[in-house]
Coordinates of N, CA and C in Angstrom, one line a residue:
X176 N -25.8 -39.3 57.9 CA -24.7 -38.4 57.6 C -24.5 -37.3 58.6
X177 N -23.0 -36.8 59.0 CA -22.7 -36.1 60.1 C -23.4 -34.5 59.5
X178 N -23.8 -33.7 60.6 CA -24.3 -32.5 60.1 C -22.8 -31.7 60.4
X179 N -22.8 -30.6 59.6 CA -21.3 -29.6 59.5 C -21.7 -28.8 60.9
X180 N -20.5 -29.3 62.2 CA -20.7 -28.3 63.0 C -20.6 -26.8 62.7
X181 N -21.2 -25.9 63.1 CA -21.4 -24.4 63.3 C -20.1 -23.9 64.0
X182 N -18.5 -23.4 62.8 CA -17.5 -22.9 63.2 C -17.3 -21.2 62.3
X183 N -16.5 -20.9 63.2 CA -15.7 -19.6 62.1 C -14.3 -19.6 62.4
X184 N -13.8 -18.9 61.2 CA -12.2 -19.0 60.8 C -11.9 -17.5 61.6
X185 N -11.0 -17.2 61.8 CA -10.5 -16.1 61.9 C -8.7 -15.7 61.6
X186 N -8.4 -14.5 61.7 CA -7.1 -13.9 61.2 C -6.5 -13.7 62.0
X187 N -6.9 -13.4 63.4 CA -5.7 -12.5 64.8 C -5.5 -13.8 65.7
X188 N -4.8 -13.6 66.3 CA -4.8 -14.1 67.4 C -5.2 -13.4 68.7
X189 N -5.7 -14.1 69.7 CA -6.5 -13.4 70.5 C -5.6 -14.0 71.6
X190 N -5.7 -14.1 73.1 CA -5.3 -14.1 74.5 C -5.6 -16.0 74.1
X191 N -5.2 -17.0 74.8 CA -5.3 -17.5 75.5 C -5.1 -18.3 73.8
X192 N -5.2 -18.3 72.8 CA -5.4 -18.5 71.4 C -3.7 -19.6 71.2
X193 N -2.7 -19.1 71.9 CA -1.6 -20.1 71.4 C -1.2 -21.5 72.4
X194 N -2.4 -21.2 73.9 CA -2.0 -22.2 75.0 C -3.3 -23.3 74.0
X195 N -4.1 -23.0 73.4 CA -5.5 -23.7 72.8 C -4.8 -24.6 72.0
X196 N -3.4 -23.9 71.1 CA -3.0 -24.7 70.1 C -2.3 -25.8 70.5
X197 N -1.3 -25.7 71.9 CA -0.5 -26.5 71.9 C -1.6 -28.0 72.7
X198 N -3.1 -27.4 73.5 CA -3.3 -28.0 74.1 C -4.1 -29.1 73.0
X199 N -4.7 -28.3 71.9 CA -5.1 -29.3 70.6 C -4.4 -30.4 70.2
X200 N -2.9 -29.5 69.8 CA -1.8 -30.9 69.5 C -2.4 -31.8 70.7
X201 N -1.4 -31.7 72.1 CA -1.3 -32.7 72.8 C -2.3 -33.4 72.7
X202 N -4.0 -33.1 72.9 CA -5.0 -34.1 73.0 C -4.5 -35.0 72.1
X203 N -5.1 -34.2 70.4 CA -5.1 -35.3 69.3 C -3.9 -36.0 68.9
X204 N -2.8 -35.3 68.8 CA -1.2 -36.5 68.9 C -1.4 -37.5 70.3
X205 N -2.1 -37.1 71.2 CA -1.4 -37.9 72.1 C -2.8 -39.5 72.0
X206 N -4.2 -38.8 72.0 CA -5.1 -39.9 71.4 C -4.9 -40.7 69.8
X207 N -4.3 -40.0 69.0 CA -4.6 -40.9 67.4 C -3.1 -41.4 67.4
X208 N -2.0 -40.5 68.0 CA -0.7 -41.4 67.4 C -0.2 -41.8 68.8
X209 N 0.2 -41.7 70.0 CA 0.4 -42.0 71.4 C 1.6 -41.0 71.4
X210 N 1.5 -39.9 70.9 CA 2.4 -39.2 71.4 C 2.2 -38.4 72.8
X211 N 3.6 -38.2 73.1 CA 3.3 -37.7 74.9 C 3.3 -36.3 75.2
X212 N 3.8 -35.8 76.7 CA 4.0 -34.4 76.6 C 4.9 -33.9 75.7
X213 N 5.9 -34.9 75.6 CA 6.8 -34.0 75.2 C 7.1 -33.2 73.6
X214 N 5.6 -34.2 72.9 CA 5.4 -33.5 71.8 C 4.3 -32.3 71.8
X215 N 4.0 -32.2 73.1 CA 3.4 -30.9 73.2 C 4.0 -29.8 73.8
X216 N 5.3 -30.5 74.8 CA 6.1 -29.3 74.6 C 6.7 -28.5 73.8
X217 N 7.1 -29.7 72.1 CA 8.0 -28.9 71.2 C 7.0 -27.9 71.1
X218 N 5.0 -28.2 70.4 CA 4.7 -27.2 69.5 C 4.6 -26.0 71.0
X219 N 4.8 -26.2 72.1 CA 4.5 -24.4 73.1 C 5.8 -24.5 72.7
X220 N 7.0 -24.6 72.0 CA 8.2 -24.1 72.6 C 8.0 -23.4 71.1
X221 N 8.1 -24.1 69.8 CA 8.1 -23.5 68.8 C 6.9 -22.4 68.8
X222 N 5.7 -22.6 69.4 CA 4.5 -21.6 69.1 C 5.1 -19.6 70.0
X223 N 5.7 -20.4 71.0 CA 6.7 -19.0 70.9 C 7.1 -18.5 70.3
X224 N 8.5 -19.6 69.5 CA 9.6 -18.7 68.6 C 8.3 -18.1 67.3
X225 N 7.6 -18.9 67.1 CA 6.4 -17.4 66.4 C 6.2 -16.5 66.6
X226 N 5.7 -16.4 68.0 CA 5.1 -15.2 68.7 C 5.8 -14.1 68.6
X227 N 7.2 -14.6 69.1 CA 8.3 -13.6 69.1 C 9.0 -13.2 67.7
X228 N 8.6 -14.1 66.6 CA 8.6 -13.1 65.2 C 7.3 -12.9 64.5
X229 N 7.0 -13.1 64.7 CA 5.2 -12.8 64.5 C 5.5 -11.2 63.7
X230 N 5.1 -11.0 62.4 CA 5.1 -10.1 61.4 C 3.9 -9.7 60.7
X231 N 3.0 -9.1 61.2 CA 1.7 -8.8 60.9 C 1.7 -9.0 58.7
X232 N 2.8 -8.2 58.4 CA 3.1 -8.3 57.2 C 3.1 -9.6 56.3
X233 N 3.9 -10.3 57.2 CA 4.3 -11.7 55.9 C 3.8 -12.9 57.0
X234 N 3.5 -12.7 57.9 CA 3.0 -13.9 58.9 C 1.3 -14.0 58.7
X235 N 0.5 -15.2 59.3 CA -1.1 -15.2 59.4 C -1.2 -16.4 59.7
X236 N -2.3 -16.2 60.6 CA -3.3 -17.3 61.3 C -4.2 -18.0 60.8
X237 N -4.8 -18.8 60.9 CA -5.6 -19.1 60.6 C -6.8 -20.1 61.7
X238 N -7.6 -19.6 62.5 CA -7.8 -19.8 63.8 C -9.5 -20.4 63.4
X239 N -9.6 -21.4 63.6 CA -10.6 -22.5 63.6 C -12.0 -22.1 64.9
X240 N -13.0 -21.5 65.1 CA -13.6 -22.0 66.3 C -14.7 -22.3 66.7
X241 N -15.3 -23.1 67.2 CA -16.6 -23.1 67.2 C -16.9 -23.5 69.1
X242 N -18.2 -22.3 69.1 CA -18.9 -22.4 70.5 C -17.9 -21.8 71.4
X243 N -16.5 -21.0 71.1 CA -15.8 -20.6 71.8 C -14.3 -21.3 72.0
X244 N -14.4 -22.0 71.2 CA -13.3 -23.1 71.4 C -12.8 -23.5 70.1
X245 N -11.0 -23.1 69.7 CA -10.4 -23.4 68.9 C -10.2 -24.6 69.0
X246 N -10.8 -25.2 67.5 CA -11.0 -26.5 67.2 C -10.1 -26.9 65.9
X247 N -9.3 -26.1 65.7 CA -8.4 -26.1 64.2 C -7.5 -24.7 64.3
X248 N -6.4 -24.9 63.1 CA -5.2 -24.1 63.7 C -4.5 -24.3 62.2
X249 N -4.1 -23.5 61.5 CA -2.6 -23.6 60.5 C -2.3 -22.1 60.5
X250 N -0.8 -22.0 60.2 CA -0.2 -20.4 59.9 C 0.8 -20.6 59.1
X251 N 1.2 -19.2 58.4 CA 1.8 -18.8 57.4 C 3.2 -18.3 58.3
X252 N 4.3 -19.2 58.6 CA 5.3 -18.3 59.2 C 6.5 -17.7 58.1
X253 N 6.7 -16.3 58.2 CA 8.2 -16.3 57.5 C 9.2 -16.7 57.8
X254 N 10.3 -16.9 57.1 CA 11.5 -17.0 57.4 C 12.5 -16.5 56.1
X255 N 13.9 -17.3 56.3 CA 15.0 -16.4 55.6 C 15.0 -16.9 54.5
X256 N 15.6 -15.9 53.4 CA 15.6 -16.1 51.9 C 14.1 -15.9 51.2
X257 N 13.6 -15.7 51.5 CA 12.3 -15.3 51.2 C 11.0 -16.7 51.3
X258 N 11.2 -17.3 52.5 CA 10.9 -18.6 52.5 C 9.5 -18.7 53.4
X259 N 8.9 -19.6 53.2 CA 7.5 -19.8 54.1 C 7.6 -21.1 54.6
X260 N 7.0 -21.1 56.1 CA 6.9 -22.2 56.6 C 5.2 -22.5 57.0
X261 N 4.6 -23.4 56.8 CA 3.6 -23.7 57.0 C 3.8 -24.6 58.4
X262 N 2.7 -24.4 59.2 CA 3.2 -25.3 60.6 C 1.8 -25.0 61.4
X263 N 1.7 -26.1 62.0 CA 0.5 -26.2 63.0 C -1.0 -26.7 62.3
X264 N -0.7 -27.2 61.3 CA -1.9 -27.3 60.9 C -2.7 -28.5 61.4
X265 N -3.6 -28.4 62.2 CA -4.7 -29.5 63.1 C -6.2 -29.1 62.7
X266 N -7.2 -30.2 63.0 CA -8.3 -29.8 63.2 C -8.9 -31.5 64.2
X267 N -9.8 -30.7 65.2 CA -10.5 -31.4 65.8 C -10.9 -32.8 65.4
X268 N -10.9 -33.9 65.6 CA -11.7 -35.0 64.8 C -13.0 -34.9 64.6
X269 N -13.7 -33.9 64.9 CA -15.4 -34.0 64.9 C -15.2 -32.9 64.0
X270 N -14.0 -32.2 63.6 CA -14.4 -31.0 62.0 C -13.9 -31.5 60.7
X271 N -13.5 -33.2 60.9 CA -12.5 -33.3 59.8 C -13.9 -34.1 58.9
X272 N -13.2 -33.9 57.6 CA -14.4 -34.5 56.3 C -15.8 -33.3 56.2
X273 N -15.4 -32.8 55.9 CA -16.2 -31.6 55.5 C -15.5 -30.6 54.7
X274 N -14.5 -30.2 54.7 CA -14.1 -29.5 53.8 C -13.4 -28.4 54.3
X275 N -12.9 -28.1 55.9 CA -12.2 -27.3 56.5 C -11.3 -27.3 56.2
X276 N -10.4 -28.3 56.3 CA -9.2 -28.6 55.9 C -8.6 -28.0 54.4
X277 N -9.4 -28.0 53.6 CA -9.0 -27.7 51.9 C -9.5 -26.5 52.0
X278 N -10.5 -25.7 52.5 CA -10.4 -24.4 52.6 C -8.9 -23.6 53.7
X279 N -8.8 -24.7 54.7 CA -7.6 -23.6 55.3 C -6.5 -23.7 54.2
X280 N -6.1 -24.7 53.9 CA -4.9 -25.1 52.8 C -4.9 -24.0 51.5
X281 N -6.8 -23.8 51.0 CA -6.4 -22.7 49.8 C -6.6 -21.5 50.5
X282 N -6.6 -21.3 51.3 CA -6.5 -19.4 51.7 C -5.0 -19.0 52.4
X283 N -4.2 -20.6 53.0 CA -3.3 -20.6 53.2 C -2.4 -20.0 52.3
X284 N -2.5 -20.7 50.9 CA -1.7 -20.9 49.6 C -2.4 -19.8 48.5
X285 N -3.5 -18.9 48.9 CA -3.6 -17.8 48.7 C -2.9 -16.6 49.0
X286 N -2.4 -16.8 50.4 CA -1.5 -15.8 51.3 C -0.4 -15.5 50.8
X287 N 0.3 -16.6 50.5 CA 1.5 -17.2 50.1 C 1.9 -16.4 48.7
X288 N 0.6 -16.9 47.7 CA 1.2 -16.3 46.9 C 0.8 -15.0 46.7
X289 N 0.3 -14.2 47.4 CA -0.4 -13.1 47.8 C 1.2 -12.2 47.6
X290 N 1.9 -12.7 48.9 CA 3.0 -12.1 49.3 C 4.4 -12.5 48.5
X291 N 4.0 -13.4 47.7 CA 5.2 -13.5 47.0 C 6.5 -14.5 47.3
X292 N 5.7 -14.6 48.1 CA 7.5 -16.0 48.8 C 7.5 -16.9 47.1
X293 N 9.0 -16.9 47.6 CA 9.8 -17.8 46.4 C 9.4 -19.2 46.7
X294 N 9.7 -19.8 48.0 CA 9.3 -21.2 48.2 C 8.6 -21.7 49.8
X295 N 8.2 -22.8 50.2 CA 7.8 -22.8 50.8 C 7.9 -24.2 51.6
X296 N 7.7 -24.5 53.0 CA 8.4 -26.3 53.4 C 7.7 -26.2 54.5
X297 N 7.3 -27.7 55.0 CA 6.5 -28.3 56.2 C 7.4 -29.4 56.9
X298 N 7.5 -29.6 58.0 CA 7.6 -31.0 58.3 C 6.5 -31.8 58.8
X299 N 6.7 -32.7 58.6 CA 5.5 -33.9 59.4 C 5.8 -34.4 59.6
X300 N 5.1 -35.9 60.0 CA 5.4 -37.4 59.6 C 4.6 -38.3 58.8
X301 N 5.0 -39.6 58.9 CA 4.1 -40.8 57.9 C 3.4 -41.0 59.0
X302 N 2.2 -41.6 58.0 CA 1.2 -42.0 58.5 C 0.3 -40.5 58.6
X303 N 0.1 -39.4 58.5 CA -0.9 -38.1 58.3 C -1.4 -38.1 56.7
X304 N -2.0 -39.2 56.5 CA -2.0 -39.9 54.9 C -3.0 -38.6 54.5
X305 N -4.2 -38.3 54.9 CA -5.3 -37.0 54.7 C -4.7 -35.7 54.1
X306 N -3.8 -35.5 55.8 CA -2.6 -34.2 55.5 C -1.9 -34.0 54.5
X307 N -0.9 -35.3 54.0 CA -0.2 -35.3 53.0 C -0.6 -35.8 51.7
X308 N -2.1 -36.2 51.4 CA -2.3 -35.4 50.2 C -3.0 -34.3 50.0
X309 N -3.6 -33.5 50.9 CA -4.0 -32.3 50.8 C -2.5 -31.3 50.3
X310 N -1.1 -31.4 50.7 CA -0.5 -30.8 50.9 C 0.5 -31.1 49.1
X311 N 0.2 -32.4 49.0 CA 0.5 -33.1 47.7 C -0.4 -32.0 46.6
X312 N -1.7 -31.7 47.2 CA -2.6 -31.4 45.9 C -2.4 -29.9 45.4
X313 N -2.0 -29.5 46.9 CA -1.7 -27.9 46.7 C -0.1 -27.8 46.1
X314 N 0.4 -28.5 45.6 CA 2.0 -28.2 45.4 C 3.1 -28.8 46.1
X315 N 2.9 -28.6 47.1 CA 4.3 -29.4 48.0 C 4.6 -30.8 47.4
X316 N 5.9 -31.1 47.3 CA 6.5 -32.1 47.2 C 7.4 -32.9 48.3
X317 N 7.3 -34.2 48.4 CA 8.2 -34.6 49.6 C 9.3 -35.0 48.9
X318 N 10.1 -34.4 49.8 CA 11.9 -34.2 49.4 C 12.8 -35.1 50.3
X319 N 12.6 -35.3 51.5 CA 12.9 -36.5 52.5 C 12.5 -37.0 53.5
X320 N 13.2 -38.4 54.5 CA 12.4 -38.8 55.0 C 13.7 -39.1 56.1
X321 N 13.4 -38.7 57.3 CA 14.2 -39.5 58.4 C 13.9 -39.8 59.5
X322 N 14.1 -41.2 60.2 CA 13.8 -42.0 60.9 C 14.0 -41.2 62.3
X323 N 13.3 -40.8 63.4 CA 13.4 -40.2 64.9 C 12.5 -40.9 65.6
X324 N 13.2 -40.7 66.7 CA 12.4 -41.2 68.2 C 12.6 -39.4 69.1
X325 N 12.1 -38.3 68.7 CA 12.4 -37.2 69.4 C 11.1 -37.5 70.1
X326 N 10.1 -37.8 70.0 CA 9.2 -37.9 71.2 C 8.7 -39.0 71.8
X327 N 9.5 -39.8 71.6 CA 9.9 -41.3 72.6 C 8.9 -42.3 71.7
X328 N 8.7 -42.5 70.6 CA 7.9 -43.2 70.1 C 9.1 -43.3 68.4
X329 N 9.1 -44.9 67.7 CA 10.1 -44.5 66.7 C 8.4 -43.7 65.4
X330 N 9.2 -42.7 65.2 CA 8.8 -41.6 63.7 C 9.5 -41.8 62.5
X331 N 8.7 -41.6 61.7 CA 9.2 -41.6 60.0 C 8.9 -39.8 59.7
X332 N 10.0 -38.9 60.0 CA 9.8 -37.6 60.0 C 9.9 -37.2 58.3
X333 N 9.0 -36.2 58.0 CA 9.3 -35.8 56.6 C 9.0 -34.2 56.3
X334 N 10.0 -34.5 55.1 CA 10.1 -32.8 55.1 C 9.7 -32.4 53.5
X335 N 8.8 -31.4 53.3 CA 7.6 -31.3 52.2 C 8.3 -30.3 52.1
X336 N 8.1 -29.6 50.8 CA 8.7 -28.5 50.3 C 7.7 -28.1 48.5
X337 N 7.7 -26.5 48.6 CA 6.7 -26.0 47.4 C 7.7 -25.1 46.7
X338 N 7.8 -24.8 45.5 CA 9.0 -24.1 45.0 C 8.1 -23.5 44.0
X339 N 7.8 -21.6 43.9 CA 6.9 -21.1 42.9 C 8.0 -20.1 42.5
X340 N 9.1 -20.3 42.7 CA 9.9 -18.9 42.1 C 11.3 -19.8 42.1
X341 N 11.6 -20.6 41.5 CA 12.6 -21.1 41.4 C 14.3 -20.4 41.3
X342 N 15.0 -20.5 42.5 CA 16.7 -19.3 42.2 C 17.0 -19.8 40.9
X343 N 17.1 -18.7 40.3 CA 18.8 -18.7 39.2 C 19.7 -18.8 38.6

């Protein structure tokens, strides 16, 4: 049986903490599914448009690391109408099956409803079979599904969605 590597979570982000994330994606998309740069350029392009709304208030990290080295990643982004976006969620293949993953998901969805957001949505794709029922267990529902080649490979893109305050 694997022993639980020696990690800690954290809340800030630190220097050097958002080049870690995109370089996470690239490794593990580009080893488990054959995705290329260019899906590591979307997450540096979108890990900006965060940065640059980054809201100490309704935004949060959740920063994975062990031995110095972010090995796992999800955050709480705002957005409009009182909406949450969940995005970036990875973990290293040497931290998965232990139980990281369902602790970042409930302190995630602790946050969430901490702050009150009305609803909440992810995208992914098929085939993150682990991800999408973790994401299934906490609430999210998948609402659709469309066919892409955005990073040169054909995708089955999907779009998850959580609804705890339903409009009027």
């Amino acid at each position: 049986m694997q022993k639980l590597p020696d990690f800690l979570i954290r809340n800030t982000l630190e220097p050097g903490d958002l080049g870690q994330v995109a370089a996470l994606h690239g490794k593990v998309y580009s080893e488990e599914h054959d995705l290329g740069l260019g899906f590591e350029a979307y997450v540096m392009e979108s890990l900006l448009e965060f940065y640059r709304a980054y809201n100490l208030k309704r935004d949060k990290v959740w920063v994975v690391e062990s031995e110095g080295k972010l090995v796992g990643f999800v955050l709480l982004m705002h957005r409009p109408a009182n909406r949450a976006q969940l995005r970036y969620f990875i973990l290293a293949k040497e931290f998965r099956g232990f139980g990281i993953g369902s602790r970042l998901m409930k302190e995630w969805m602790e946050f969430y409803l901490d702050r009150n957001y009305d609803a909440a949505y992810l995208y992914t794709t098929a085939g993150l079979d682990a991800a999408a029922s973790l994401y299934e267990r906490m609430g999210f529902r998948k609402i659709s599904e469309m066919k892409s080649r955005d990073y040169g490979l054909p995708l089955l893109e999907q779009y998850y969605e959580l609804v705890t305050h339903p409009k009027k």
